[in-house]
Amino acid sequence: MKIDTKVIAHRGSKGTRPENTLVSFQAALNDGADGIETDVHFSKDHQLIIMHDETVDRTTNGHGLIYEKNLAEIKHLDAGMRFSEEFKGTQVPTLQEVVQLLIDNQFAGIFNLELKTNKIQYPGIEQAVDEYFSSIHYPFQLIYSSFNARSLEILTNIDPQAYRAKLFKTAAKQAKGLKRSRFIEDFHPDIRWVKRHPYFASAKHLRPWTVNTTEDMQYCFKKNMAAIITDFPARAVQLRAEMRGE
């Protein structure tokens, strides 16, 4: 079976490692993931922090909002112990540290960076991220995504060549409007929504999340979607190989 669908690791190998940490991203690379997905916030001192939630409570031993803490405070947090004692002492990474890991691994796949501006705006974060990537050479394909349409519009104005995708659970009409207006290239919808709306868009423009069950992986692979975003990249890579007859 011809399957070109890429496997993008959601917050790294989130199902097997503490999410959004260097050990999680390295595990995903070791598993053969074609892409890495992660999330970025601003700290109090405007450092680019990699974490999913707006607060540090769920994934670390700390409490409070990211934007109320400076980088030094965040680096003192333990981002591994809530997942397992095995990963006690794991730090919260910065965007720069994640990118350096990818460069060190000579990673040439997809790096999907979600701007977490749908709940907290983080004024200036789009400019900061663009300036950072403009200042370095990197081997991977950079894709920006966000639930916040305004962030995607800001990115378009900053760099019209930036590759952008709209995340959504149900707001398909807004996503279609953004594509018509050329603010985005692709759609990153909830897999549950995709299965209820199978004719929403061409498979080559879809990277659904979070595709974790064998059934959902098979569904996406059979439709030859652009990519899947999964917590279990090793499982997805293996299943894809089996379906290809490799």
N, CA and C of each residue as an Amber inpcrd file, in Angstrom:
protein
   738
   0.8480000  -1.2070000   0.0000000   0.0000000   0.0000000   0.0000000
   0.8770000   1.2470000   0.0000000   0.5500000   2.2140000  -0.8550000
   1.2940000   3.4700000  -0.8950000   0.8380000   4.3660000   0.2480000
   1.7360000   4.6450000   1.1660000   1.4240000   5.5180000   2.3050000
   2.5620000   6.5270000   2.4470000   2.2570000   7.7820000   2.1870000
   3.2540000   8.8490000   2.3410000   3.0740000   9.6090000   3.6520000
   2.0850000   9.2330000   4.4340000   1.7440000   9.9280000   5.6780000
   2.9360000   9.9860000   6.6390000   3.2640000  11.1800000   7.0990000
   4.3470000  11.3620000   8.0640000   3.8290000  11.1000000   9.4850000
   4.7180000  10.6480000  10.3350000   4.4090000  10.4390000  11.7530000
   5.0680000  11.5570000  12.5510000   4.2350000  12.4130000  13.1580000
   4.7250000  13.5320000  13.9570000   4.4980000  13.2220000  15.4330000
   5.5570000  13.3120000  16.2060000   5.5180000  12.9650000  17.6280000
   4.9660000  14.1280000  18.4450000   3.8320000  13.8910000  19.0870000
   3.0960000  14.9040000  19.8470000   3.7610000  15.1810000  21.1920000
   4.3510000  16.3530000  21.3320000   5.1220000  16.7170000  22.5390000
   6.2570000  15.7210000  22.7630000   6.7850000  15.1980000  21.6580000
   7.7730000  14.1290000  21.7230000   7.0640000  12.7930000  21.8040000
   7.6910000  11.8340000  22.4280000   7.0440000  10.5370000  22.6450000
   6.2360000  10.6250000  23.9400000   5.1680000  11.3910000  23.8950000
   4.4000000  11.7360000  25.0920000   3.8500000  10.5200000  25.8240000
   3.5460000   9.4560000  25.0830000   2.9890000   8.2650000  25.7140000
   3.9850000   7.4680000  26.5140000   5.2960000   7.7090000  26.2860000
   6.3180000   6.8890000  26.9460000   7.3560000   7.6940000  27.7210000
   7.3210000   9.0220000  27.6210000   8.2980000   9.8790000  28.2870000
   7.5790000  11.1290000  28.8050000   8.1880000  11.8580000  29.7490000
   7.5740000  13.1060000  30.1980000   7.4820000  14.1040000  29.0420000
   6.2770000  14.5540000  28.7600000   6.0180000  15.3640000  27.5710000
   6.8230000  16.6530000  27.5220000   7.1420000  17.0530000  26.2920000
   7.8130000  18.3260000  26.0380000   9.1180000  18.4700000  26.8160000
   9.8670000  17.3880000  26.8800000  11.2020000  17.4240000  27.4720000
  12.1960000  16.8920000  26.4470000  13.4640000  17.1640000  26.6710000
  14.4820000  16.7010000  25.7210000  14.5100000  15.1780000  25.6310000
  14.2500000  14.4870000  26.7420000  14.2550000  13.0160000  26.6900000
  13.0780000  12.5060000  25.8590000  11.9760000  13.2250000  25.8810000
  10.8130000  12.8420000  25.0930000  11.0700000  13.0560000  23.5990000
  11.6930000  14.1730000  23.2670000  12.0010000  14.4520000  21.8670000
  13.0620000  13.4800000  21.3330000  14.0660000  13.1940000  22.1580000
  15.1060000  12.2600000  21.7220000  14.5260000  10.8670000  21.4990000
  13.6190000  10.4440000  22.3640000  12.9820000   9.1400000  22.1980000
  12.2190000   9.0810000  20.8790000  11.5210000  10.1520000  20.5590000
  10.7660000  10.2020000  19.3020000  11.6990000  10.1060000  18.1040000
  12.8250000  10.8000000  18.1660000  13.7990000  10.7150000  17.0810000
  14.3450000   9.2960000  16.9630000  14.6400000   8.6860000  18.1050000
  15.1500000   7.3120000  18.1040000  14.1240000   6.3310000  17.5370000
  12.8440000   6.6510000  17.7320000  11.7570000   5.7900000  17.2570000
  11.5010000   5.9380000  15.7540000  12.1700000   6.8920000  15.1290000
  12.0030000   7.0810000  13.6950000  10.9000000   8.0310000  13.2990000
  10.4720000   8.8970000  14.2200000   9.4270000   9.8720000  13.8890000
   9.8970000  10.7840000  12.7620000   8.9670000  11.1260000  11.8820000
   9.2520000  12.0380000  10.7700000   9.1290000  13.4900000  11.1910000
   8.5150000  13.7130000  12.3380000   8.3030000  15.0770000  12.7910000
   8.2030000  15.1600000  14.2990000   8.4230000  16.3520000  14.8020000
   8.3010000  16.6640000  16.2280000   7.3060000  17.8160000  16.3660000
   6.3560000  17.6630000  17.2870000   5.3970000  18.7300000  17.5830000
   5.6130000  19.1970000  19.0090000   5.5820000  20.5150000  19.2060000
   5.7290000  21.0350000  20.5560000   5.0540000  22.3990000  20.6730000
   5.1130000  22.9860000  21.8750000   4.3570000  24.1920000  22.2040000
   5.2830000  25.2220000  22.8370000   5.0540000  26.4950000  22.5260000
   5.9380000  27.5270000  23.0510000   5.1470000  28.6390000  23.7480000
   5.7140000  29.1200000  24.8730000   5.1550000  30.2160000  25.6740000
   6.2580000  31.2390000  25.9450000   5.8600000  32.4020000  26.4730000
   6.7830000  33.4190000  26.9620000   6.8860000  33.3300000  28.4740000
   8.1090000  33.3860000  28.9940000   8.2950000  33.5180000  30.4390000
   8.2130000  34.9980000  30.8260000   8.3220000  35.2660000  32.1080000
   8.2680000  36.6490000  32.6110000   9.3630000  37.4980000  31.9810000
  10.5360000  36.8890000  31.7610000  11.6580000  37.6150000  31.1540000
  11.7520000  37.3660000  29.6460000  10.6120000  36.9930000  29.0420000
  10.4750000  36.8540000  27.5800000  11.4190000  35.8070000  26.9860000
  11.6060000  34.7270000  27.7230000  12.3090000  33.5740000  27.1710000
  11.2770000  32.6200000  26.5710000  11.6710000  31.8850000  25.5460000
  10.7540000  30.9910000  24.8390000  10.7620000  29.6260000  25.5120000
   9.6730000  29.3270000  26.2080000   9.5730000  28.1450000  27.0650000
   8.7360000  27.0650000  26.3890000   9.2350000  25.8360000  26.4390000
   8.5330000  24.6990000  25.8540000   7.6950000  23.9990000  26.9250000
   6.3830000  24.1290000  26.7960000   5.4450000  23.4680000  27.7020000
   4.0650000  23.5390000  27.0570000   3.2140000  22.5890000  27.3630000
   1.8820000  22.6200000  26.7680000   0.9420000  23.5850000  27.4890000
   0.8060000  23.4280000  28.7910000  -0.1500000  24.2270000  29.5520000
   0.3870000  25.6340000  29.7960000  -0.5260000  26.5410000  30.1190000
  -0.1350000  27.9040000  30.4870000   0.4430000  27.9600000  31.8970000
   0.1330000  26.9430000  32.7060000   0.6890000  26.8420000  34.0550000
   1.6600000  25.6620000  34.1160000   2.4950000  25.6690000  35.1340000
   3.4780000  24.5940000  35.2940000   2.9500000  23.4640000  36.1760000
   1.7360000  23.5860000  36.6750000   1.2200000  22.6860000  37.7040000
   1.1300000  21.2190000  37.2860000   0.6120000  20.9420000  36.1010000
   0.3110000  19.5600000  35.7270000   1.5690000  18.7320000  35.4690000
   2.5740000  19.3200000  34.8770000   3.7290000  18.5270000  34.4350000
   4.9880000  18.7250000  35.2680000   4.9710000  19.6340000  36.2400000
   6.1550000  19.8400000  37.0780000   5.7590000  19.8250000  38.5520000
   6.7640000  20.0060000  39.3920000   6.5270000  20.0680000  40.8370000
   6.2790000  21.4990000  41.3080000   6.0400000  22.4020000  40.3640000
   5.8020000  23.8020000  40.7080000   4.3560000  24.1990000  40.5560000
   4.0930000  25.4780000  40.7890000   2.7410000  26.0120000  40.6820000
   2.8020000  27.3960000  40.0530000   1.7690000  27.7360000  39.3000000
   1.6550000  29.0840000  38.7800000   1.8060000  29.1820000  37.2750000
   1.5780000  30.3870000  36.7640000   1.6210000  30.6760000  35.3400000
   3.0530000  30.8370000  34.8350000   3.2860000  30.3830000  33.6300000
   4.6160000  30.5020000  33.0380000   5.0350000  31.9560000  32.9320000
   4.1110000  32.8360000  32.4950000   4.5030000  34.2340000  32.2570000
   4.7510000  35.0060000  33.5510000   4.4630000  34.3740000  34.6860000
   4.7740000  35.0160000  35.9690000   6.0890000  34.5280000  36.5530000
   6.7990000  33.6520000  35.8150000   8.0830000  33.1040000  36.2770000
   9.1790000  33.4450000  35.2760000  10.3750000  33.7220000  35.7880000
  11.4850000  33.9390000  34.8770000  12.1680000  32.6050000  34.5580000
  13.0920000  32.6320000  33.6240000  13.7220000  31.3900000  33.1580000
  14.4230000  30.6460000  34.2880000  15.1150000  31.3660000  35.1500000
  15.8380000  30.7140000  36.2460000  14.8880000  29.9350000  37.1490000
  13.7190000  30.5190000  37.4450000  12.7220000  29.8320000  38.2710000
  12.2090000  28.5710000  37.5660000  11.9510000  28.6850000  36.2870000
  11.4230000  27.5510000  35.5220000  12.4510000  26.4300000  35.4420000
  13.7170000  26.7920000  35.3260000  14.7750000  25.7780000  35.2270000
  14.9650000  25.0140000  36.5440000  14.4750000  25.5620000  37.6460000
  14.5650000  24.8670000  38.9310000  13.4500000  23.8300000  39.1020000
  12.4780000  23.8300000  38.2000000  11.3600000  22.8910000  38.3020000
  11.7560000  21.5080000  37.8070000  11.0630000  20.5020000  38.3100000
  11.2690000  19.1260000  37.8740000  10.1300000  18.7540000  36.9300000
  10.4730000  18.4980000  35.6630000   9.4640000  18.2010000  34.6490000
   9.3410000  16.7110000  34.3570000   9.9980000  15.8810000  35.1830000
   9.9640000  14.4500000  34.9240000   9.2990000  13.6080000  35.9950000
   9.3330000  14.0680000  37.2380000   8.9270000  13.2270000  38.3590000
   7.4290000  12.9090000  38.3550000   6.5980000  13.7950000  37.8030000
   5.1660000  13.5010000  37.7670000   4.8540000  12.3760000  36.7870000
   5.7220000  12.1900000  35.8070000   5.5470000  11.0930000  34.8590000
   6.0540000   9.7900000  35.4560000   7.2630000   9.8290000  36.0200000
   7.8640000   8.6350000  36.6180000   9.0960000   9.0330000  37.4070000
   9.3420000   8.3050000  38.4820000  10.5510000   8.5440000  39.2790000
  11.8090000   8.3730000  38.4370000  11.7130000   7.5640000  37.4000000
  12.8520000   7.3160000  36.5110000  13.3740000   8.6000000  35.8880000
  12.4690000   9.5720000  35.6980000  12.8510000  10.8030000  35.0080000
  12.9450000  11.9970000  35.9480000  13.0670000  11.7130000  37.2380000
  13.2020000  12.7760000  38.2260000  14.4210000  13.6470000  37.9090000
  14.2340000  14.9550000  37.9670000  15.3220000  15.8850000  37.6990000
  15.3370000  16.4190000  36.2720000  14.4370000  15.9480000  35.4460000
  14.3490000  16.4210000  34.0660000  13.8820000  17.8780000  34.0460000
  14.5630000  18.7040000  33.2730000  14.2450000  20.1340000  33.2400000
  13.2440000  20.4770000  32.1460000  12.6040000  21.6240000  32.3300000
  11.7780000  22.2310000  31.2770000  12.7340000  22.8540000  30.2610000
  12.6140000  22.5070000  28.9800000  13.5400000  23.0750000  27.9900000
  13.0670000  24.4080000  27.4220000  14.0030000  25.1440000  26.8580000
  13.6840000  26.3200000  26.0660000  13.5790000  25.8950000  24.6030000
  12.9990000  26.7710000  23.7910000  12.9330000  26.4940000  22.3590000
  14.3340000  26.2920000  21.7920000  15.2660000  27.1200000  22.2120000
  16.6250000  27.0210000  21.6920000  17.2470000  25.6530000  22.0010000
  16.9650000  25.1110000  23.1780000  17.5190000  23.8060000  23.5400000
  16.9170000  22.6850000  22.6960000  15.6390000  22.7880000  22.4090000
  14.9960000  21.7740000  21.5650000  15.5540000  21.8350000  20.1520000
  15.6670000  23.0280000  19.6190000  16.2080000  23.1780000  18.2620000
  17.6420000  22.6610000  18.1960000  18.4330000  22.9350000  19.2230000
  19.8160000  22.4400000  19.2330000  19.8530000  20.9210000  19.2460000
  18.9290000  20.3030000  19.9800000  18.8410000  18.8370000  19.9870000
  18.5580000  18.3190000  18.5770000  17.6380000  18.9620000  17.8810000
  17.3110000  18.5420000  16.5200000  18.5030000  18.7230000  15.5880000
  19.1970000  19.8240000  15.7370000  20.3830000  20.0730000  14.9140000
  21.4600000  19.0410000  15.2040000  21.6780000  18.7430000  16.4930000
  22.6880000  17.7450000  16.8740000  22.3700000  16.3690000  16.2970000
  21.0710000  16.0880000  16.1450000  20.6390000  14.8090000  15.5700000
  20.5430000  14.8620000  14.0390000  20.9130000  15.9990000  13.4660000
  20.8220000  16.2100000  12.0080000  19.4190000  15.8750000  11.5040000
  18.4380000  16.3210000  12.2690000  17.0370000  16.0310000  11.9750000
  16.5530000  16.8740000  10.8020000  16.0960000  16.2090000   9.7540000
  15.6700000  16.9010000   8.5340000  14.1710000  16.7630000   8.2890000
  13.4180000  16.3580000   9.3120000  11.9810000  16.1720000   9.1680000
  11.2050000  17.4470000   9.4360000  10.0170000  17.2940000   9.9990000
   9.1120000  18.4150000  10.2900000   9.2590000  18.8380000  11.7520000
   9.3990000  20.1210000  11.9690000   9.3270000  20.6640000  13.3280000
   8.0940000  21.5480000  13.3890000   7.0700000  21.0560000  14.0740000
   5.7870000  21.7540000  14.1730000   5.7320000  22.4940000  15.5170000
   5.8080000  23.8050000  15.4500000   5.8220000  24.6290000  16.6540000
   4.4590000  25.2980000  16.8180000   3.7670000  24.9350000  17.9030000
   2.4770000  25.5500000  18.1920000   2.6640000  26.7780000  19.0710000
   2.1340000  27.9020000  18.6200000   2.1340000  29.1160000  19.4340000
   0.9270000  29.0540000  20.3590000   1.1800000  28.9690000  21.6640000
   0.1070000  28.7730000  22.6440000  -0.4910000  30.1180000  23.0680000
  -1.1250000  30.7480000  22.1090000  -1.6570000  32.0960000  22.3580000
  -3.1800000  32.1300000  22.4010000  -3.8140000  30.9760000  22.4820000
  -5.2770000  30.9650000  22.4690000  -5.8850000  31.3370000  23.8210000
  -5.1220000  31.2030000  24.9060000  -5.6260000  31.5820000  26.2300000
  -4.9170000  32.8140000  26.7780000  -3.6120000  32.8940000  26.5610000
  -2.8100000  34.0550000  26.9520000  -2.1330000  34.5710000  25.6870000
  -2.2480000  35.8650000  25.4250000  -1.8180000  36.3970000  24.1210000
  -0.3030000  36.4430000  23.9300000   0.4690000  36.6630000  24.9910000
   1.9300000  36.8050000  24.8860000   2.3110000  37.8060000  23.7850000
   1.9890000  39.0820000  23.9470000   2.3130000  40.0600000  22.9040000
   3.7900000  40.0030000  22.5170000   4.0290000  39.9280000  21.2170000
   5.4020000  39.9100000  20.7080000   5.9950000  38.5340000  20.5120000
   5.2930000  37.4730000  20.8920000   5.8830000  36.1410000  20.7970000
   6.0880000  35.7260000  19.3390000   5.1930000  36.1360000  18.4670000
   5.3500000  35.7870000  17.0450000   6.6370000  36.3970000  16.4790000
   6.8580000  37.6660000  16.8060000   8.0610000  38.3490000  16.3510000
   9.3130000  37.6960000  16.9380000   9.2560000  37.3400000  18.2090000
  10.4130000  36.7410000  18.8770000  10.7830000  35.3950000  18.2580000
   9.7800000  34.5800000  17.9840000  10.0340000  33.2770000  17.3790000
  10.5960000  33.4450000  15.9720000  10.0090000  34.3590000  15.1990000
  10.4980000  34.5890000  13.8420000  11.9400000  35.0950000  13.8510000
  12.2370000  36.0170000  14.7410000  13.6060000  36.5510000  14.8170000
  14.5980000  35.4640000  15.1920000  14.1870000  34.5750000  16.0900000
  15.0830000  33.4880000  16.4770000  15.4100000  32.5950000  15.2820000
  14.3850000  32.1310000  14.5760000  14.6360000  31.2270000  13.4560000
  15.3420000  31.9300000  12.3010000  15.1300000  33.2270000  12.1630000
  15.8170000  33.9830000  11.1190000  17.3070000  34.1320000  11.4150000
  17.6680000  33.9400000  12.6860000  19.0620000  34.1560000  13.1000000
  19.9180000  32.8970000  13.0280000  19.2950000  31.7500000  12.7280000
  20.0340000  30.4810000  12.7290000  19.8110000  29.7320000  11.4160000
  20.6630000  28.7310000  11.1950000  20.4690000  27.7890000  10.0900000
  19.9660000  26.4860000  10.6980000  18.9200000  25.9300000  10.1360000
  18.3750000  24.6840000  10.6710000  18.0520000  23.7320000   9.5190000
  18.1690000  22.4110000   9.7680000  18.0260000  21.4280000   8.6910000
  16.6080000  20.9300000   8.4580000  15.6740000  21.3020000   9.3260000
  14.3250000  20.7350000   9.2780000  13.3340000  21.6750000   8.6010000
  12.1260000  21.1490000   8.3200000  11.0240000  21.9540000   7.7970000
  10.2410000  22.5190000   8.9760000  10.1390000  23.8190000   9.0550000
   9.4470000  24.4820000  10.1580000   7.9930000  24.7610000   9.7810000
   7.0770000  24.2790000  10.6170000   5.6530000  24.5620000  10.4510000
   5.1490000  25.2220000  11.7290000   4.5290000  26.3800000  11.5950000
   3.8790000  27.0320000  12.7290000   2.4070000  26.6220000  12.7560000
   1.8870000  26.4040000  13.9500000   0.4550000  26.1520000  14.0850000
  -0.0640000  26.8890000  15.3140000  -1.3840000  27.1040000  15.3260000
  -1.9980000  27.7590000  16.4720000  -3.5090000  27.5910000  16.3970000
  -4.1510000  27.5970000  17.5720000  -5.6050000  27.6920000  17.6360000
  -6.0470000  29.1420000  17.4260000  -5.1080000  30.0660000  17.6410000
  -5.4070000  31.4980000  17.5970000  -5.1710000  32.0300000  16.1830000
  -6.2600000  32.3720000  15.4930000  -6.1520000  32.8730000  14.1240000
  -5.3200000  34.1520000  14.0570000  -5.4260000  34.9900000  15.0830000
  -4.6850000  36.2580000  15.0720000  -3.1760000  36.0190000  15.0290000
  -2.6950000  35.0180000  15.7500000  -1.2610000  34.7110000  15.7140000
  -0.8160000  34.3150000  14.3120000  -1.6510000  33.5580000  13.6160000
  -1.3200000  33.1430000  12.2550000  -1.3150000  34.3340000  11.3030000
  -2.2200000  35.2710000  11.5180000  -2.2450000  36.4870000  10.7010000
  -0.9970000  37.3360000  10.9670000  -0.6010000  37.4410000  12.2300000
   0.6080000  38.1940000  12.5890000   1.8270000  37.5610000  11.9330000
   1.9150000  36.2510000  11.9910000   3.0380000  35.5480000  11.3630000
   3.0740000  35.8000000   9.8650000   1.9080000  35.8150000   9.2420000
   1.8350000  36.0740000   7.8050000   2.3960000  37.4530000   7.4790000
   2.0480000  38.4390000   8.2990000   2.5330000  39.7950000   8.0690000
   4.0290000  39.9150000   8.3110000   4.5420000  39.1570000   9.2890000
   5.9730000  39.1890000   9.5900000   6.7680000  38.4900000   8.5010000
   6.3100000  37.3010000   8.1270000   7.0090000  36.5000000   7.1310000
   5.9990000  35.7590000   6.2630000   5.6610000  36.3240000   5.1170000
   4.6680000  35.6910000   4.2450000   5.0810000  34.2940000   3.7680000
   6.3630000  33.9740000   3.8520000   6.8480000  32.6660000   3.4030000
   6.7570000  31.5970000   4.5020000   6.4520000  31.9950000   5.7170000
   6.3570000  31.0210000   6.8110000   5.2420000  30.0140000   6.5290000
   5.4950000  28.7660000   6.8770000   4.5100000  27.7070000   6.6440000
   3.6030000  27.6320000   7.8680000   2.2760000  27.8140000   7.6640000
   1.3500000  27.9540000   8.7820000   0.1850000  26.9760000   8.6530000
  -0.3030000  26.5000000   9.7970000  -1.4370000  25.5730000   9.8220000
  -2.3650000  25.9520000  10.9690000  -3.6610000  25.7190000  10.7470000
  -4.6700000  26.0680000  11.7620000  -5.0910000  24.8350000  12.5460000
  -4.9240000  24.9230000  13.8540000  -5.4280000  23.8980000  14.7640000
  -6.8940000  24.1720000  15.0670000  -7.7030000  23.1240000  15.1140000
  -9.0800000  23.3290000  15.5540000  -9.7160000  22.0150000  16.0110000
 -10.7060000  22.1720000  16.8890000 -11.5270000  21.0430000  17.3290000
 -12.8210000  20.9850000  16.5260000 -13.4750000  22.1490000  16.3810000
 -14.7480000  22.2100000  15.6560000 -14.8490000  23.4430000  14.7550000
 -13.9360000  24.4080000  14.9010000 -14.0440000  25.6860000  14.1820000
 -13.5650000  25.5650000  12.7410000 -14.2290000  24.7020000  11.9870000
 -13.8120000  24.4280000  10.6110000 -14.0670000  25.6100000   9.6800000
 -15.1570000  26.3310000   9.9090000 -15.4990000  27.4540000   9.0390000
 -14.4180000  28.5320000   9.1040000 -13.9420000  28.8220000  10.3170000
 -12.8710000  29.7970000  10.4800000 -11.6070000  29.3220000   9.7700000
 -11.2850000  28.0330000   9.9130000 -10.0940000  27.4760000   9.2850000
 -10.1670000  27.5990000   7.7640000 -11.3230000  27.2890000   7.1940000
 -11.5020000  27.4070000   5.7440000 -11.3190000  28.8560000   5.2950000
 -11.8410000  29.7850000   6.0940000 -11.6910000  31.2000000   5.7660000
 -10.2350000  31.6350000   5.7740000  -9.4730000  31.1400000   6.7240000
  -8.0470000  31.4700000   6.7980000  -7.2970000  30.9520000   5.5760000
  -7.6740000  29.7650000   5.1200000  -7.0070000  29.2100000   3.9370000
  -7.3620000  30.0170000   2.6840000  -8.6270000  30.4050000   2.5570000
  -9.0270000  31.2270000   1.4180000  -8.2760000  32.5640000   1.4120000
  -8.0180000  33.0830000   2.6100000  -7.3040000  34.3550000   2.7430000
  -5.7840000  34.1870000   2.6970000  -5.3410000  32.9410000   2.5170000
  -3.9160000  32.5930000   2.4120000  -3.1330000  32.8530000   3.7000000
  -3.8310000  32.8190000   4.8320000  -3.1330000  32.9280000   6.1120000
  -2.5680000  31.5830000   6.5530000  -3.0880000  30.4940000   5.9930000
  -2.5960000  29.1540000   6.3350000  -2.4540000  28.3150000   5.0770000
  -1.6720000  27.2380000   5.2150000  -1.4990000  26.2640000   4.1420000
  -2.3210000  25.0000000   4.4070000  -2.3370000  24.5750000   5.6760000
  -2.9150000  23.2710000   6.0110000  -3.7800000  23.3410000   7.2650000
  -4.4630000  22.2180000   7.5240000  -5.3570000  22.0890000   8.6680000
  -4.8360000  21.0310000   9.6370000  -4.8990000  21.3450000  10.9430000
  -4.5440000  20.3910000  11.9940000  -5.7760000  20.2050000  12.8900000
  -6.7190000  19.3750000  12.4700000  -7.9730000  19.1990000  13.2130000
  -7.9120000  18.0210000  14.1960000  -8.8470000  18.0080000  15.1070000
  -9.0650000  16.8860000  16.0150000  -9.4750000  15.6670000  15.1810000
  -8.8450000  14.5300000  15.4020000  -9.1480000  13.3280000  14.6300000
 -10.6170000  12.9330000  14.7620000 -11.2190000  13.1850000  15.9100000
 -12.6340000  12.8390000  16.0920000 -13.5010000  13.6620000  15.1400000
 -13.1470000  14.9390000  14.9610000 -13.8930000  15.7910000  14.0390000
 -13.6800000  15.3270000  12.5960000 -12.4460000  14.9770000  12.2610000
 -12.1240000  14.5340000  10.9060000 -12.9660000  13.3230000  10.5090000
 -13.1070000  12.3830000  11.4330000 -13.8480000  11.1590000  11.1080000
 -15.3370000  11.4400000  10.9200000 -15.8320000  12.5010000  11.5490000
 -17.2340000  12.8870000  11.3570000 -17.4320000  13.7200000  10.0940000
 -16.3330000  14.2800000   9.5620000 -16.4030000  15.1430000   8.3790000
 -15.3300000  14.7040000   7.3750000 -15.4730000  13.5220000   6.8090000
 -14.4170000  12.9360000   5.9770000 -14.1360000  13.6890000   4.6750000
 -15.0290000  14.5850000   4.2600000 -14.8300000  15.2870000   2.9900000
 -14.5040000  16.7670000   3.1930000 -14.0330000  17.0980000   4.3830000
 -13.7520000  18.4980000   4.7080000 -12.6620000  19.0900000   3.8090000
 -11.5830000  18.3460000   3.6140000 -10.4510000  18.8650000   2.8380000
  -9.6670000  17.7060000   2.2510000  -8.8500000  18.0260000   1.2770000
  -7.9820000  17.0240000   0.6760000  -7.0450000  16.4420000   1.7240000
  -6.8110000  15.1370000   1.6370000  -5.9490000  14.4550000   2.6130000
  -4.5590000  15.0720000   2.6880000  -4.0820000  15.6300000   1.5790000
  -2.7170000  16.1840000   1.5580000  -2.5930000  17.4590000   2.3950000
  -3.7390000  18.0030000   2.8410000  -3.7090000  19.2090000   3.6750000
  -4.1080000  18.9200000   5.1300000  -4.1590000  17.6520000   5.5150000
  -4.6160000  17.2840000   6.8570000  -3.5070000  16.6370000   7.6820000
  -3.3480000  17.1470000   8.9250000  -2.4660000  16.5200000   9.9160000
  -3.2560000  16.4400000  11.2220000  -4.1070000  15.4510000  11.3820000
  -4.9730000  15.3980000  12.5640000  -4.2310000  15.0170000  13.8420000
  -4.8490000  15.3770000  14.9710000  -4.3480000  15.0560000  16.2970000
  -5.5310000  14.5650000  17.1430000  -5.3480000  13.8760000  18.2310000
  -4.1660000  13.1200000  18.5590000  -4.4800000  11.6860000  18.1770000
  -3.7250000  11.1490000  17.2380000  -4.0260000   9.8650000  16.6090000
  -3.2720000   8.7750000  17.3660000  -3.9550000   8.1510000  18.3290000
  -3.2840000   7.2130000  19.2340000  -3.7360000   5.7690000  19.1040000
  -4.9400000   5.5230000  18.6470000  -5.4140000   4.1450000  18.5500000
  -4.9970000   3.5410000  17.2060000  -4.8960000   2.2290000  17.1940000
  -4.5700000   1.5390000  15.9390000  -5.6100000   1.8500000  14.8790000
  -6.8750000   1.8750000  15.2840000  -7.9640000   2.1570000  14.3410000
  -7.8000000   3.5320000  13.6970000  -7.4950000   4.5460000  14.5050000
  -7.3430000   5.9000000  13.9670000  -6.1010000   6.0120000  13.0920000
  -5.0270000   5.3470000  13.4900000  -3.8150000   5.3550000  12.6610000
  -4.0970000   4.7310000  11.3000000  -4.7640000   3.5800000  11.3070000
  -5.0970000   2.9030000  10.0550000  -5.9850000   3.7710000   9.1840000
  -6.9460000   4.4490000   9.7900000  -7.8630000   5.3340000   9.0690000
  -7.0750000   6.4150000   8.3140000  -6.1290000   7.0430000   9.0070000
  -5.3420000   8.1170000   8.4010000  -4.3700000   7.6000000   7.3490000
  -3.7550000   6.4540000   7.6340000  -2.8140000   5.8820000   6.6670000
  -3.5290000   5.4590000   5.3830000  -4.7050000   4.8650000   5.5190000
  -5.4580000   4.4270000   4.3350000  -5.8630000   5.6190000   3.4680000
  -6.1400000   6.7550000   4.1020000  -6.5030000   7.9550000   3.3520000
  -5.2670000   8.7260000   2.8780000  -4.0930000   8.2480000   3.2830000
  -2.8170000   8.8580000   2.8950000  -2.7800000  10.3500000   3.2310000
  -3.1500000  10.6700000   4.4700000  -3.1190000  12.0560000   4.9260000
  -1.6780000  12.5630000   4.9850000  -1.5290000  13.8710000   5.0320000
  -0.1940000  14.4630000   5.0400000   0.6240000  13.9550000   6.2260000
  -0.0170000  13.8610000   7.3810000   0.6750000  13.3960000   8.5940000
  -0.3510000  13.0730000   9.6680000   0.1050000  12.3550000  10.6680000
  -0.6520000  12.2030000  11.9020000   0.2020000  12.7420000  13.0420000
  -0.4510000  13.2550000  14.0540000   0.2190000  13.7480000  15.2560000
  -0.1780000  12.8070000  16.3840000   0.8120000  12.1050000  16.9410000
   0.5280000  10.9980000  17.8540000   1.4240000  11.0150000  19.0880000
   0.8760000  10.4880000  20.1920000   1.6510000  10.3250000  21.4310000
   2.5590000   9.0990000  21.3720000   2.3350000   8.2390000  20.3780000
   3.0540000   6.9650000  20.2990000   3.7210000   6.8060000  18.9320000
   4.7720000   7.5730000  18.6750000   5.4040000   7.5330000  17.3550000
   5.9780000   6.1670000  16.9830000   6.5390000   5.4540000  17.9480000
   7.1170000   4.1390000  17.6330000   6.0480000   3.1940000  17.1170000
   4.8940000   3.1780000  17.7710000   3.7820000   2.3220000  17.3580000
   3.2980000   2.7050000  15.9650000   3.1930000   4.0090000  15.7180000
   2.7120000   4.4830000  14.4190000   3.6910000   4.1410000  13.3050000
   4.9720000   4.3100000  13.5550000   5.9990000   3.9870000  12.5500000
   5.9550000   2.4900000  12.2120000   5.7960000   1.6540000  13.2370000
   5.7350000   0.2170000  13.0150000   4.4840000  -0.1740000  12.2170000
   3.3420000   0.3960000  12.5940000   2.0880000   0.0790000  11.8960000
   2.1500000   0.5130000  10.4330000   2.7020000   1.6820000  10.1880000
   2.8230000   2.1620000   8.8170000   3.6940000   1.2280000   7.9820000
   4.7810000   0.7650000   8.5740000   5.6560000  -0.1750000   7.8610000
   4.9190000  -1.4650000   7.5220000   4.1190000  -1.9500000   8.4810000
   3.3570000  -3.1840000   8.2410000   2.3410000  -2.9950000   7.1270000
   1.6760000  -1.8300000   7.1280000   0.6740000  -1.5730000   6.1080000
   1.2980000  -1.3450000   4.7340000   2.5380000  -0.8800000   4.7220000
   3.2580000  -0.7300000   3.4560000   3.7850000  -2.0610000   2.9380000
   3.7850000  -3.0670000   3.8290000   4.3320000  -4.3630000   3.4520000
   5.8300000  -4.4370000   3.5380000   6.3980000  -3.5930000   4.4060000
   7.8470000  -3.5620000   4.5620000   8.3440000  -4.6020000   5.5600000
